[in-house]
Each structure stands twice: as structure tokens, then as C-alpha cells.
Amino acid sequence: MTRSNTLSIALPALVVLALIIAPLGLDPFGYTLRILCLMLLFCAMGQAWNIVGGLANQISLGHAAYFGIGAYSSTILFGSLGVSPLIGVFVGMFLAAIFALVLSLPTLRLKGHYFALATLAAGEVARVVANSWTSLTGGPVGISVPYRPDAGFWALQFQTVLPNYYLFLGAMILVSLVFWLVQTSAFGYRLRAIKENETAAEVIGVNTYRVKLHASILSAVLTAMLGTLYAQFQFFFDPDTIFGVATISVKMALIVILGGAGRLYGPWVGAAVIIPLEEMANSYLGNSIAGLSQFAYGVLLIVVILLNPRGLISLFESLRDRLKGRQRA
Amino acid sequence: MSGHLLEVRNVTRRFGGLVANSDVTFTVSPGEIIGLIGPNGAGKTTLFNVLVGIYPPSSGEVIFDGKSIGGLKPHQIAKAGLTKTFQNVALFGETSVLDNVVTGGLVNRSLTDARRFAAECLERVGIGAIAQKKAGDLSFPERARVEVARALCTSPKLLLLDEVMAALTPAEMEEIIELVRSLRDEGMTFIVVEHHMKAVMKLCERLIVLNFGEMIADGTPEEIAGNRKVLDAYLGANFSTQGEGH
């Protein structure tokens, strides 16, 4: 095994170890722990997006639809019928799969910007529906997850933030594992072929439509699962945040593109940079000028794409290669 | 069916008002090496694209291995055993040479088998040494070879080679000619588009000539070399008649 190979296994293992130990020194109800929770959750969301957006370069800006479907499904089932979110999560995943299937029929034939715009529109449709279907969703005022701290794990609610933290860490590792399995399988080869040249991929036997469809559904299902976890963590949400373009859809894409699209550790790096940065922007600037953090977001996205569209990971790699080259010389 | 591998029947392909292929009809028997020639813009690449399913024929029929394939998707046609290389080279540039070729093998193999067979294909085409290089970093002749290896890895019965010898040195051309011949001896069939006439005459036993989308000749290299229509198409009608006086 080469040195860089050892490093690429040892470094993430160290990161996971640090993530396991980190919260032990923190206040279990504290703000910092909540930020770390969001970081892990958004890392997992980015990783789910990475399957179709990163590997196949199908830039979806509508993943909030799946996220919201997951959140609303489990919350409505729990609130009105008392169904455990542990069951509701699967209902949400199923409904997200159906939505992805229906959405894919027309959109997967679109390329590039057209695909991005169509998915953006689909996410917005979901938001508008959630806002107007008041009898089901509660409408613009939002919806609360009934607080049942006595019910324990069955209600997927906890007395402190700590269990949530480990739940999110587990989810992040699970989605990363799924991504890695996809990336290294025949499926991953086909997705990369689609990213690089769809016509050539077809001519050498890749059923591009079916491969994209399967990737979209897998990505949607994982995103819906994370939507349920988010709802159980926040206890309250409304259509504009859960189906938000900037708050969810673009953030998922940005995390992956900033870190490194199609790379296993791309979302890890992206989430580790963006989430704390956003929190800082919110706490320092948010009170004075509303919406400034979203403006900062857009600027960041443009700067990254202009300077290094392959993301921060490739920046580290080229730096490492340059150092290696110098050592050899 | 008369034992033909490919039957092209009255195939026409239009793009709006432009007729790129007009009423093309020919057959290919197993084990043939056919040269498809014609001046620039004659419709050679379009015909390849119709055969592999990138464009469906506007009218006419394509029968491959006993099945009608006109209107099928490229991946279905590839699975049936018909694929092509791309004239302007369409590799997966960010991917390694090996992984480019492996992707071709996945059409009818598991990943493990595709990896093994891809390594064989690379050796066969003489680019085993650059297997780990990024395809986008290669020179044009190297990329053309990766195109060939990737197509070979799909185990085609009929392989369409679109100008894989462009920019090759005579020695490299000789290697490709040897490769095509040995693959033919193992049962593969070829249609070759190539501008280098010497190579075409040497490699192919039969030539099909297109001009302005129409097929104007089909015969052995000797027959084609003496064909008035072909000379007219390449050199201009006046030149070949005037030429007789000198």
C-alpha cells in the first residue's frame, strides 16, 4: 500500500474518532453541540446529493422536496395518528421514491442548466403545495412534532442533544458508506461515464436513463430519511424552511461542490467549512442586516466555482503533489 | 436470413432539409473488413451514428444479427454487439485509461470480469503501460487507441472504427492494421472510416463509397480504384475526363 493510500484511510478514521470523542467535553444542551449536529446532518445530506449530483453531475436544485417529504411524512403520522417516527421515516422514504420517479420521467432527459431549473421548480412546487394544503400540513404557520420525552427511543426524542448527535453521526457514516459502495461498484462506473460523456456512455452500452433514474431514487430516499431526523431534532418547521431553495437545496449542492463533487470526503470538507461559517455569519451579521448570510453564501459559491470548480479536496491534493514533487527533486 | 451480420436497407437520415444519408443499402458478412470512404461531408460518420443508434434512421431498416435495430437505443445496440469509436474522441477524460475501458466491459460482464478483460484489451491495443494515466492527459494517437480498447471491451461482433489512424505514424498504422486483422481472424467484423487511402487499400477487402449522402459504389479496392463515379467524386467530374487526354 502506498503512503497516500494509508493516509486516505487513516485520516478519515481519525476524523470519525475525533467526532466520537468531541461532544464528551461539551455541554450536552449547548449551542456548540447543536452546531456540530447540524454539521453532521448537512454532511449526510450533501453525501446523499453527491450520489446523483457529484458522481453523475446531474445538478439537482430541488432536493429540498425529498427532505421536506421525509420531515412532513413522519411528523404528520406521529402527530395525528401516533405512528412512531421509526415507522414514519420509511413512509417518507417511500413517498420520496415515488416523487423522484415521477419527477425523473420528464426531467432526466434534460441536460445541464435545464435539469437544474426543472428540479428547482419541482422543489418550489412542493413548497407551494405544503403552504396551501393547510388541512394536511398546517400551512405557512408550520408544524410541531408532539413533545413526548417519556416515550424514549420509540418517539425518537431525547432529553439532551447528545443522543441526537450520535444519531446524526451514525446517519452521516451510513450515507457515506452507501456513497462509497455506489462509487466503487459497476453502478459508480456508469454514473461517472454519464458525467463525462453521455453519448459515449450509451454507445458502449450504458443505459443512461435507467442509471440516472436509480441514482435519483436512491438519493431521494436517503434525503427523506434525513428529513425525518431533522424534524425530530428541531421539533418545529414550516414549508419555507424545510422546502427552502437557499436553506436546503442550494446548501446541499454547495456543500458538495465546495468540498469536491463526486468525492467521498467532499461533503465532509464542505459541511465542516460551510455550517460553522454560516453560524458565525448569522450570529455576527444576522441581527444587523437580514439576509446577509445568504448573500455571503451566493458570493462564496461563485468564488469557489470560479477559482476551483473541483473543490477544496483537489486543492489539498495538488498542494500535496507539489510538496511531494519538491521532495523528489 | 442469408447469413449476413448486417443489412442496411434503404436507410435515409435527414436533418431538417439536409439529407445526410440517402437510400443507403448494403450488407456485411461475418469476418469482413469493409472500408467506408468518401469525400468530407459525404455522410460517413452520420451513417455510423445511425447504425449504433445515436440517430434513428428517418426511413429504411437496419438488421443486425437477425434483429431489426433501427430505432433502438445505443445501449441496446451495444448489448447486441455493435458499437463504434468516436472520430473526435469521446473518452471519459477525468477517468483513468483502465477505468474508461472497464466501463465498456460492464455491458455484458461483472465488474471483476470487466477489470480482467479490460487489462487484456489494453495489452492487445498496446497501451498497457499507460493504464493508470488520466485519459484527458493523453496525446491524440494514445486517446484513439483507448477508444479502440474501450470499444473492444464491449466484445462487439461488429466494430465501426471512425478514423482511428488519423495522426498515426506509418509504423503505428501498421500496428493497428495488424490488430484489426488478428481480431478479424478471431471472428470480429469491421467497418472502417479512414482518410489515409494507402491504409484503407491495404486493410480492406471491400470498399463502400459515399458521396453527398448517396452510395455510389461497392466493390473490391481494385474495382473502386477504376470506378469513374468514384474518381469524379474525389477529383471533380471535369478533372477525370480531361485527365484521359494526357
Coordinates of C-alpha atoms in Angstrom, one line a residue:
Chain A
M1 CA 0.0 0.0 0.0
T2 CA 1.3 3.4 -0.9
R3 CA 1.7 6.2 1.6
S4 CA -1.1 8.3 0.1
N5 CA -3.4 5.3 0.3
T6 CA -2.6 4.8 4.0
L7 CA -3.2 8.5 4.6
S8 CA -6.6 8.4 2.8
I9 CA -7.8 5.7 5.2
A10 CA -6.1 6.8 8.4
L11 CA -7.2 10.5 8.1
P12 CA -10.9 9.8 7.9
A13 CA -10.7 7.2 10.6
L14 CA -9.0 9.9 12.8
V15 CA -11.8 12.3 11.9
V16 CA -14.5 9.9 12.9
L17 CA -12.7 9.1 16.2
A18 CA -12.5 12.8 16.9
L19 CA -16.2 13.2 16.2
I20 CA -17.0 10.4 18.6
I21 CA -14.9 11.9 21.4
A22 CA -15.6 15.6 20.7
P23 CA -19.0 16.0 22.4
L24 CA -17.9 14.4 25.6
G25 CA -16.3 17.7 26.7
L26 CA -19.2 19.8 25.6
D27 CA -22.3 21.0 27.3
P28 CA -25.0 18.4 26.4
F29 CA -27.6 21.1 26.0
G30 CA -25.2 23.6 24.4
Y31 CA -25.1 25.7 21.3
T32 CA -21.8 24.2 20.1
L33 CA -23.2 20.7 20.2
R34 CA -26.2 21.8 18.2
I35 CA -23.9 23.3 15.5
L36 CA -22.0 20.0 15.4
C37 CA -25.3 18.2 15.0
L38 CA -26.3 20.4 12.0
M39 CA -22.8 19.9 10.5
L40 CA -23.2 16.1 10.6
L41 CA -26.7 16.3 9.3
F42 CA -25.8 18.6 6.4
C43 CA -22.7 16.5 5.6
A44 CA -25.0 13.4 5.3
M45 CA -27.5 15.4 3.1
G46 CA -24.6 16.6 0.9
Q47 CA -23.4 13.0 0.6
A48 CA -26.9 11.9 -0.5
W49 CA -26.9 14.6 -3.1
N50 CA -23.4 13.6 -4.1
I51 CA -24.7 10.2 -5.4
V52 CA -26.5 11.8 -8.3
G53 CA -25.1 15.4 -8.3
G54 CA -21.5 14.5 -7.8
L55 CA -21.0 11.2 -9.5
A56 CA -23.3 11.8 -12.4
N57 CA -23.1 15.6 -12.5
Q58 CA -26.9 15.9 -12.5
I59 CA -27.1 19.2 -10.7
S60 CA -30.4 19.0 -8.8
L61 CA -31.6 22.1 -7.1
G62 CA -34.8 20.5 -5.8
H63 CA -33.6 18.1 -3.2
A64 CA -35.5 20.1 -0.5
A65 CA -38.6 18.4 -1.9
Y66 CA -37.4 15.0 -0.7
F67 CA -36.1 16.4 2.6
G68 CA -39.5 18.0 3.2
I69 CA -41.4 14.9 2.2
G70 CA -39.4 13.0 4.8
A71 CA -40.0 15.6 7.5
Y72 CA -43.7 16.0 6.9
S73 CA -44.5 12.3 6.5
S74 CA -43.1 11.2 9.8
T75 CA -44.3 14.4 11.7
I76 CA -47.9 14.2 10.3
L77 CA -48.1 10.4 11.0
F78 CA -46.8 10.9 14.6
G79 CA -48.9 14.0 15.3
S80 CA -52.3 12.8 14.0
L81 CA -52.1 9.0 14.2
G82 CA -49.4 8.5 16.9
V83 CA -47.3 6.4 14.5
S84 CA -43.7 6.2 15.6
P85 CA -41.2 8.2 13.5
L86 CA -39.2 5.0 13.3
I87 CA -42.0 3.8 11.1
G88 CA -42.9 7.2 9.6
V89 CA -39.3 7.5 8.3
F90 CA -39.9 4.6 5.9
V91 CA -43.2 6.1 4.7
G92 CA -41.4 9.3 3.9
M93 CA -38.6 7.4 2.1
F94 CA -41.2 5.5 0.1
L95 CA -43.1 8.7 -0.8
A96 CA -39.8 10.4 -1.8
A97 CA -39.0 7.5 -4.1
I98 CA -42.4 7.9 -5.8
F99 CA -41.8 11.7 -6.1
A100 CA -38.3 11.1 -7.6
L101 CA -39.7 8.6 -10.0
V102 CA -42.5 10.9 -11.2
L103 CA -40.1 13.9 -11.4
S104 CA -37.5 11.8 -13.3
L105 CA -39.7 10.8 -16.2
P106 CA -39.7 14.3 -17.7
T107 CA -36.5 15.8 -16.2
L108 CA -33.9 13.1 -16.7
R109 CA -34.0 13.8 -20.5
L110 CA -32.9 17.4 -19.8
K111 CA -29.3 18.4 -19.7
G112 CA -27.2 20.8 -17.6
H113 CA -28.9 24.1 -16.8
Y114 CA -32.3 22.8 -17.9
F115 CA -32.2 19.9 -15.5
A116 CA -31.1 22.3 -12.7
L117 CA -34.0 24.7 -13.4
A118 CA -36.6 21.9 -13.7
T119 CA -35.6 20.4 -10.4
L120 CA -35.5 23.9 -8.8
A121 CA -39.1 24.4 -10.0
A122 CA -40.1 21.0 -8.6
G123 CA -38.8 21.9 -5.2
E124 CA -40.8 25.2 -5.3
V125 CA -43.9 23.3 -6.3
A126 CA -43.5 21.2 -3.2
R127 CA -43.1 24.3 -1.1
V128 CA -46.2 25.9 -2.5
V129 CA -48.3 22.8 -2.1
A130 CA -47.2 22.5 1.6
N131 CA -48.1 26.1 2.1
S132 CA -51.6 25.8 0.6
W133 CA -52.6 22.3 1.8
T134 CA -53.3 23.6 5.2
S135 CA -55.5 20.7 6.4
L136 CA -52.6 18.3 5.9
T137 CA -49.5 20.3 6.7
G138 CA -50.8 23.1 8.9
G139 CA -49.8 25.6 6.1
P140 CA -47.5 28.5 6.4
V141 CA -47.7 28.6 10.3
G142 CA -45.7 25.4 10.3
I143 CA -46.0 22.1 12.2
S144 CA -44.7 20.9 15.5
V145 CA -43.6 17.4 16.5
P146 CA -45.5 16.5 19.6
Y147 CA -43.1 16.5 22.6
R148 CA -43.1 13.1 24.2
P149 CA -39.9 12.8 26.2
D150 CA -41.3 10.0 28.2
A151 CA -41.7 7.7 25.2
G152 CA -37.9 7.5 24.7
F153 CA -36.5 5.9 21.6
W154 CA -39.9 4.9 20.2
A155 CA -40.6 8.6 19.7
L156 CA -37.1 9.3 18.5
Q157 CA -36.8 12.1 21.1
F158 CA -34.2 12.6 23.6
Q159 CA -33.7 14.6 26.9
T160 CA -30.4 16.0 25.7
V161 CA -28.8 16.8 22.4
L162 CA -26.1 14.1 22.9
P163 CA -28.1 11.1 21.6
N164 CA -29.1 13.2 18.6
Y165 CA -25.5 13.9 17.9
Y166 CA -24.6 10.2 17.8
L167 CA -27.7 9.5 15.7
F168 CA -26.6 12.1 13.2
L169 CA -23.0 10.8 13.3
G170 CA -24.4 7.3 12.5
A171 CA -26.5 8.7 9.7
M172 CA -23.6 10.5 8.2
I173 CA -21.4 7.4 8.3
L174 CA -24.3 5.3 6.9
V175 CA -24.9 7.6 3.9
S176 CA -21.1 7.9 3.3
L177 CA -20.9 4.1 3.3
V178 CA -23.8 3.9 0.7
F179 CA -22.0 6.5 -1.4
W180 CA -18.7 4.6 -1.2
L181 CA -20.5 1.3 -2.2
V182 CA -22.0 3.1 -5.2
Q183 CA -18.8 4.8 -6.1
T184 CA -16.8 1.6 -6.2
S185 CA -19.4 -0.6 -7.9
A186 CA -20.3 -1.0 -11.6
F187 CA -23.1 1.5 -10.9
G188 CA -20.4 4.1 -10.0
Y189 CA -18.5 3.4 -13.2
R190 CA -21.7 4.0 -15.2
L191 CA -22.5 7.2 -13.3
R192 CA -19.1 8.6 -13.9
A193 CA -19.4 7.7 -17.6
I194 CA -22.6 9.7 -17.7
K195 CA -20.9 12.7 -16.0
E196 CA -18.1 12.7 -18.6
N197 CA -19.9 11.9 -21.9
E198 CA -23.4 10.7 -22.0
T199 CA -23.4 9.8 -25.7
A200 CA -20.2 7.8 -25.5
A201 CA -21.6 6.1 -22.4
E202 CA -24.7 5.0 -24.3
V203 CA -22.6 3.8 -27.3
I204 CA -20.6 1.5 -25.1
G205 CA -23.7 0.0 -23.5
V206 CA -24.7 2.2 -20.5
N207 CA -28.4 2.6 -20.2
T208 CA -28.0 6.2 -19.2
Y209 CA -31.7 6.8 -18.4
R210 CA -32.1 3.8 -16.1
V211 CA -28.8 4.5 -14.3
K212 CA -29.8 8.2 -13.7
L213 CA -33.2 7.1 -12.5
H214 CA -31.8 4.6 -10.0
A215 CA -29.3 7.1 -8.7
S216 CA -32.0 9.8 -8.3
I217 CA -34.3 7.5 -6.4
L218 CA -31.5 6.3 -4.1
S219 CA -30.5 9.9 -3.4
A220 CA -34.1 10.9 -2.8
V221 CA -34.7 8.1 -0.3
L222 CA -31.7 8.9 1.7
T223 CA -32.5 12.6 1.7
A224 CA -36.1 11.8 3.0
M225 CA -34.6 9.7 5.8
L226 CA -32.5 12.7 6.9
G227 CA -35.6 14.9 6.7
T228 CA -37.3 12.9 9.4
L229 CA -34.2 13.1 11.6
Y230 CA -34.2 16.9 11.1
A231 CA -37.8 17.2 12.1
Q232 CA -37.2 15.1 15.3
F233 CA -34.2 17.3 16.1
Q234 CA -35.9 20.7 15.5
F235 CA -39.4 19.9 16.8
F236 CA -40.8 22.6 14.6
F237 CA -40.6 23.6 10.9
D238 CA -42.6 25.4 8.3
P239 CA -42.8 25.0 4.5
D240 CA -40.5 27.9 3.7
T241 CA -37.5 26.4 5.7
I242 CA -38.0 22.7 5.0
F243 CA -38.6 23.2 1.3
G244 CA -36.3 26.2 1.0
V245 CA -34.1 26.8 -2.0
A246 CA -31.3 28.5 -0.1
T247 CA -31.8 26.8 3.2
I248 CA -31.8 23.3 1.9
S249 CA -31.5 22.7 -1.9
V250 CA -28.7 25.0 -2.7
K251 CA -26.9 24.3 0.6
M252 CA -26.8 20.6 -0.2
A253 CA -25.3 21.3 -3.6
L254 CA -22.9 24.0 -2.3
I255 CA -21.5 21.7 0.4
V256 CA -20.6 19.1 -2.1
I257 CA -19.3 21.4 -4.8
L258 CA -17.2 23.3 -2.3
G259 CA -15.7 20.1 -0.8
G260 CA -15.3 18.2 -4.0
A261 CA -18.1 16.8 -6.2
G262 CA -18.1 13.1 -6.7
R263 CA -15.6 12.6 -4.0
L264 CA -16.3 10.6 -0.8
Y265 CA -14.9 13.2 1.5
G266 CA -16.1 16.2 -0.5
P267 CA -19.3 16.7 1.7
W268 CA -17.2 16.2 4.9
V269 CA -14.9 19.1 4.0
G270 CA -17.8 21.1 2.6
A271 CA -20.0 20.8 5.6
A272 CA -17.1 21.4 8.0
V273 CA -16.5 24.7 6.3
I274 CA -19.9 25.9 5.5
I275 CA -22.0 25.2 8.6
P276 CA -19.7 26.9 11.1
L277 CA -19.2 29.7 8.7
E278 CA -22.9 30.2 8.3
E279 CA -23.5 30.1 12.0
M280 CA -20.8 32.8 12.5
A281 CA -22.3 34.9 9.8
N282 CA -25.7 34.6 11.4
S283 CA -24.6 35.5 14.9
Y284 CA -22.3 38.4 13.8
L285 CA -24.2 39.8 10.9
G286 CA -27.7 38.3 11.1
N287 CA -29.0 40.8 13.7
S288 CA -27.8 43.9 11.9
I289 CA -28.7 43.1 8.2
A290 CA -31.2 40.4 7.5
G291 CA -30.4 38.1 4.6
L292 CA -26.7 39.0 4.6
S293 CA -25.6 35.4 5.4
Q294 CA -27.5 34.2 2.2
F295 CA -25.8 36.9 0.2
A296 CA -22.4 35.7 1.6
Y297 CA -23.4 32.2 0.5
G298 CA -24.0 33.2 -3.1
V299 CA -20.7 35.0 -3.2
L300 CA -18.9 32.0 -1.7
L301 CA -20.5 29.7 -4.3
I302 CA -19.4 32.0 -7.2
V303 CA -15.9 32.4 -5.9
V304 CA -15.4 28.6 -5.4
I305 CA -16.7 27.8 -8.9
L306 CA -14.5 30.4 -10.5
L307 CA -11.4 29.6 -8.6
N308 CA -11.5 25.9 -8.3
P309 CA -14.6 24.0 -9.6
R310 CA -13.1 20.7 -8.4
G311 CA -13.4 21.8 -4.8
L312 CA -11.2 22.1 -1.7
I313 CA -10.1 18.4 -1.7
S314 CA -8.4 18.8 -5.0
L315 CA -6.8 21.9 -3.7
F316 CA -5.2 19.9 -0.9
E317 CA -4.2 17.2 -3.3
S318 CA -2.5 19.4 -5.8
L319 CA -0.7 21.1 -2.8
R320 CA 0.4 17.7 -1.5
D321 CA 1.6 16.6 -5.0
R322 CA 3.6 19.8 -5.4
L323 CA 5.2 19.2 -2.0
K324 CA 6.0 15.6 -3.0
G325 CA 7.4 16.7 -6.3
R326 CA 9.7 19.1 -4.5
Q327 CA 10.9 16.4 -2.1
R328 CA 11.8 14.1 -5.0
A329 CA 13.6 16.9 -7.0
Chain B
M1 CA -31.8 -14.6 -43.5
S2 CA -28.9 -15.1 -45.8
G3 CA -26.2 -15.3 -43.1
H4 CA -25.4 -11.5 -43.2
L5 CA -24.3 -9.9 -40.0
L6 CA -25.6 -6.5 -41.0
E7 CA -28.2 -5.5 -43.6
V8 CA -28.7 -1.8 -44.3
R9 CA -31.9 -1.4 -46.3
N10 CA -32.8 1.9 -48.0
V11 CA -31.6 3.9 -45.0
T12 CA -32.2 7.7 -45.2
R13 CA -31.3 10.2 -42.5
R14 CA -32.4 13.8 -42.7
F15 CA -31.6 16.7 -40.5
G16 CA -34.3 19.3 -41.3
G17 CA -33.8 19.9 -45.0
L18 CA -30.4 18.3 -45.2
V19 CA -30.2 14.7 -46.4
A20 CA -27.1 13.3 -44.7
N21 CA -27.7 9.7 -45.9
S22 CA -29.9 8.9 -48.8
D23 CA -31.3 5.5 -49.6
V24 CA -28.2 3.6 -48.5
T25 CA -28.3 -0.2 -49.0
F26 CA -25.6 -2.8 -48.4
T27 CA -24.9 -5.9 -46.5
V28 CA -21.9 -7.1 -44.4
S29 CA -21.0 -10.7 -43.9
P30 CA -19.3 -12.0 -40.7
G31 CA -15.5 -11.6 -40.8
E32 CA -15.4 -8.9 -43.4
I33 CA -13.2 -5.8 -43.1
I34 CA -15.1 -3.1 -45.1
G35 CA -13.8 0.4 -45.8
L36 CA -16.4 3.2 -45.9
I37 CA -14.9 6.0 -47.9
G38 CA -16.0 9.3 -49.5
P39 CA -15.1 13.0 -49.6
N40 CA -15.5 15.2 -46.5
G41 CA -19.2 15.6 -45.7
A42 CA -20.2 12.5 -47.6
G43 CA -22.2 11.2 -44.6
K44 CA -19.8 8.5 -43.3
T45 CA -19.9 9.5 -39.6
T46 CA -23.7 10.1 -39.8
L47 CA -24.1 6.6 -41.2
F48 CA -22.0 5.2 -38.3
N49 CA -24.2 7.2 -35.8
V50 CA -27.4 5.8 -37.4
L51 CA -26.0 2.2 -37.2
V52 CA -25.1 2.5 -33.5
G53 CA -28.4 4.2 -32.7
I54 CA -27.3 7.8 -31.9
Y55 CA -29.7 9.0 -34.5
P56 CA -32.6 6.8 -35.6
P57 CA -33.0 6.4 -39.3
S58 CA -35.5 8.8 -40.9
S59 CA -36.6 5.8 -43.1
G60 CA -35.3 2.4 -44.0
E61 CA -34.3 -0.6 -42.0
V62 CA -31.2 -1.8 -40.2
I63 CA -31.0 -5.5 -39.4
F64 CA -28.1 -6.7 -37.2
D65 CA -27.6 -10.3 -36.3
G66 CA -31.1 -11.2 -37.5
K67 CA -32.9 -8.5 -35.5
S68 CA -34.2 -5.1 -36.6
I69 CA -32.3 -2.5 -34.7
G70 CA -33.4 0.7 -36.4
G71 CA -34.8 3.0 -33.6
L72 CA -33.3 1.1 -30.7
K73 CA -31.2 3.0 -28.1
P74 CA -27.4 2.9 -28.4
H75 CA -27.0 0.8 -25.2
Q76 CA -29.4 -1.8 -26.6
I77 CA -27.4 -1.9 -29.9
A78 CA -24.1 -2.1 -27.9
K79 CA -25.5 -5.0 -25.9
A80 CA -26.5 -6.8 -29.2
G81 CA -22.8 -6.5 -30.2
L82 CA -22.5 -3.4 -32.4
T83 CA -20.5 -0.3 -31.2
K84 CA -18.2 2.3 -32.6
T85 CA -15.2 4.6 -31.8
F86 CA -15.6 8.3 -31.9
Q87 CA -13.9 10.3 -34.6
N88 CA -13.3 13.3 -32.4
V89 CA -12.5 11.0 -29.4
A90 CA -15.1 10.9 -26.7
L91 CA -13.2 9.4 -23.7
F92 CA -14.1 9.9 -20.1
G93 CA -11.3 12.5 -19.6
E94 CA -11.2 12.7 -15.8
T95 CA -11.1 8.9 -15.5
S96 CA -8.0 6.7 -15.8
V97 CA -7.4 4.8 -19.1
L98 CA -8.1 1.5 -17.4
D99 CA -11.5 2.7 -15.9
N100 CA -12.5 4.0 -19.4
V101 CA -12.0 0.6 -20.8
V102 CA -13.6 -1.2 -17.8
T103 CA -16.8 0.8 -18.4
G104 CA -17.1 -0.7 -21.8
G105 CA -16.7 -4.2 -20.3
L106 CA -19.7 -3.7 -18.0
V107 CA -22.1 -4.1 -20.9
N108 CA -22.0 -7.9 -20.5
R109 CA -19.7 -8.6 -17.6
S110 CA -19.5 -8.2 -13.8
L111 CA -17.1 -5.5 -12.5
T112 CA -14.5 -8.1 -11.6
D113 CA -14.6 -9.8 -15.0
A114 CA -14.7 -6.4 -16.8
R115 CA -11.5 -5.4 -14.9
R116 CA -9.7 -8.5 -16.0
F117 CA -10.9 -8.3 -19.6
A118 CA -10.1 -4.5 -19.8
A119 CA -6.5 -5.3 -18.8
E120 CA -6.4 -7.8 -21.7
C121 CA -7.8 -5.2 -24.1
L122 CA -5.3 -2.6 -23.1
E123 CA -2.4 -5.1 -23.8
R124 CA -3.9 -6.0 -27.1
V125 CA -4.1 -2.4 -28.2
G126 CA -0.6 -1.8 -26.9
I127 CA -1.4 0.7 -24.2
G128 CA -1.0 -1.4 -21.1
A129 CA 1.8 0.9 -19.9
I130 CA -0.5 3.9 -19.6
A131 CA -3.4 2.1 -17.9
Q132 CA -3.2 4.4 -14.8
K133 CA -2.9 7.7 -16.6
K134 CA -5.8 10.1 -16.8
A135 CA -7.4 9.8 -20.2
G136 CA -7.6 13.6 -20.6
D137 CA -3.8 13.9 -20.3
L138 CA -3.0 11.7 -23.3
S139 CA -1.8 12.6 -26.8
F140 CA -4.2 12.2 -29.7
P141 CA -2.8 8.9 -31.0
E142 CA -2.9 7.4 -27.5
R143 CA -6.5 8.6 -27.0
A144 CA -7.5 7.0 -30.3
R145 CA -6.1 3.7 -29.0
V146 CA -8.0 4.0 -25.8
E147 CA -11.2 4.5 -27.9
V148 CA -10.4 1.2 -29.6
A149 CA -9.7 -0.6 -26.4
R150 CA -12.9 0.7 -24.8
A151 CA -14.9 -0.5 -27.8
L152 CA -13.2 -3.9 -27.8
C153 CA -14.0 -4.4 -24.2
T154 CA -17.7 -4.5 -25.1
S155 CA -16.9 -7.7 -27.1
P156 CA -18.5 -6.4 -30.3
K157 CA -19.4 -8.7 -33.2
L158 CA -19.3 -5.7 -35.5
L159 CA -17.0 -2.7 -34.7
L160 CA -17.1 0.6 -36.5
L161 CA -13.8 2.4 -36.4
D162 CA -14.0 6.1 -37.2
E163 CA -10.6 7.4 -38.2
V164 CA -8.6 5.7 -35.5
M165 CA -5.5 6.0 -37.7
A166 CA -5.6 9.8 -38.0
A167 CA -2.3 11.4 -36.9
L168 CA -0.6 8.0 -36.5
T169 CA 2.9 7.4 -37.9
P170 CA 3.3 4.7 -40.6
A171 CA 4.7 2.2 -38.1
E172 CA 1.7 2.9 -35.7
M173 CA -0.7 2.5 -38.6
E174 CA 0.9 -0.9 -39.3
E175 CA 0.2 -2.0 -35.7
I176 CA -3.4 -1.0 -36.0
I177 CA -3.8 -2.9 -39.3
E178 CA -2.2 -6.0 -37.7
L179 CA -4.5 -5.7 -34.7
V180 CA -7.7 -5.4 -36.9
R181 CA -6.6 -8.4 -39.0
S182 CA -5.9 -10.6 -35.9
L183 CA -9.2 -9.6 -34.4
R184 CA -10.9 -10.5 -37.6
D185 CA -9.2 -13.9 -37.6
E186 CA -10.9 -14.4 -34.2
G187 CA -14.3 -13.7 -35.8
M188 CA -14.8 -9.9 -35.4
T189 CA -16.2 -7.9 -38.3
F190 CA -15.2 -4.3 -39.1
I191 CA -16.3 -1.2 -41.0
V192 CA -13.6 1.3 -41.1
V193 CA -13.7 5.0 -42.0
E194 CA -10.2 6.3 -42.8
H195 CA -8.8 9.1 -44.9
H196 CA -5.4 7.6 -45.4
M197 CA -6.0 5.8 -48.7
K198 CA -2.9 3.6 -48.6
A199 CA -4.0 2.2 -45.2
V200 CA -7.6 1.6 -46.4
M201 CA -6.5 -0.2 -49.6
K202 CA -4.1 -2.3 -47.5
L203 CA -6.6 -3.2 -44.8
C204 CA -9.9 -3.6 -46.5
E205 CA -11.1 -6.3 -48.9
R206 CA -14.2 -4.3 -49.9
L207 CA -15.0 -0.7 -50.1
I208 CA -18.3 1.2 -49.9
V209 CA -18.2 4.8 -51.3
L210 CA -20.5 7.6 -50.2
N211 CA -20.8 10.9 -51.9
F212 CA -23.3 13.6 -50.8
G213 CA -25.0 11.0 -48.7
E214 CA -25.6 8.6 -51.5
M215 CA -23.9 5.3 -52.0
I216 CA -22.1 5.5 -55.4
A217 CA -20.0 2.3 -55.4
D218 CA -19.5 -1.0 -53.6
G219 CA -16.6 -3.4 -54.6
T220 CA -13.1 -4.5 -54.2
P221 CA -10.3 -1.9 -53.8
E222 CA -9.3 -2.6 -57.5
E223 CA -12.8 -2.1 -58.8
I224 CA -13.2 1.1 -56.8
A225 CA -9.9 2.5 -58.0
G226 CA -11.1 2.2 -61.6
N227 CA -14.6 3.4 -60.9
R228 CA -15.5 6.5 -62.9
K229 CA -18.1 7.8 -60.4
V230 CA -15.6 7.5 -57.6
L231 CA -12.9 9.3 -59.5
D232 CA -15.4 12.1 -60.3
A233 CA -16.5 12.3 -56.7
Y234 CA -12.9 12.7 -55.4
L235 CA -11.3 14.7 -58.1
G236 CA -14.3 16.5 -59.7
A237 CA -16.1 15.4 -62.9
N238 CA -14.1 17.6 -65.3
F239 CA -10.7 16.5 -64.0
S240 CA -11.2 12.8 -64.6
T241 CA -12.5 13.3 -68.2
Q242 CA -9.8 15.8 -69.0
G243 CA -7.2 13.6 -67.5
E244 CA -7.7 11.0 -70.2
G245 CA -6.2 13.2 -72.8
H246 CA -2.8 13.4 -71.1

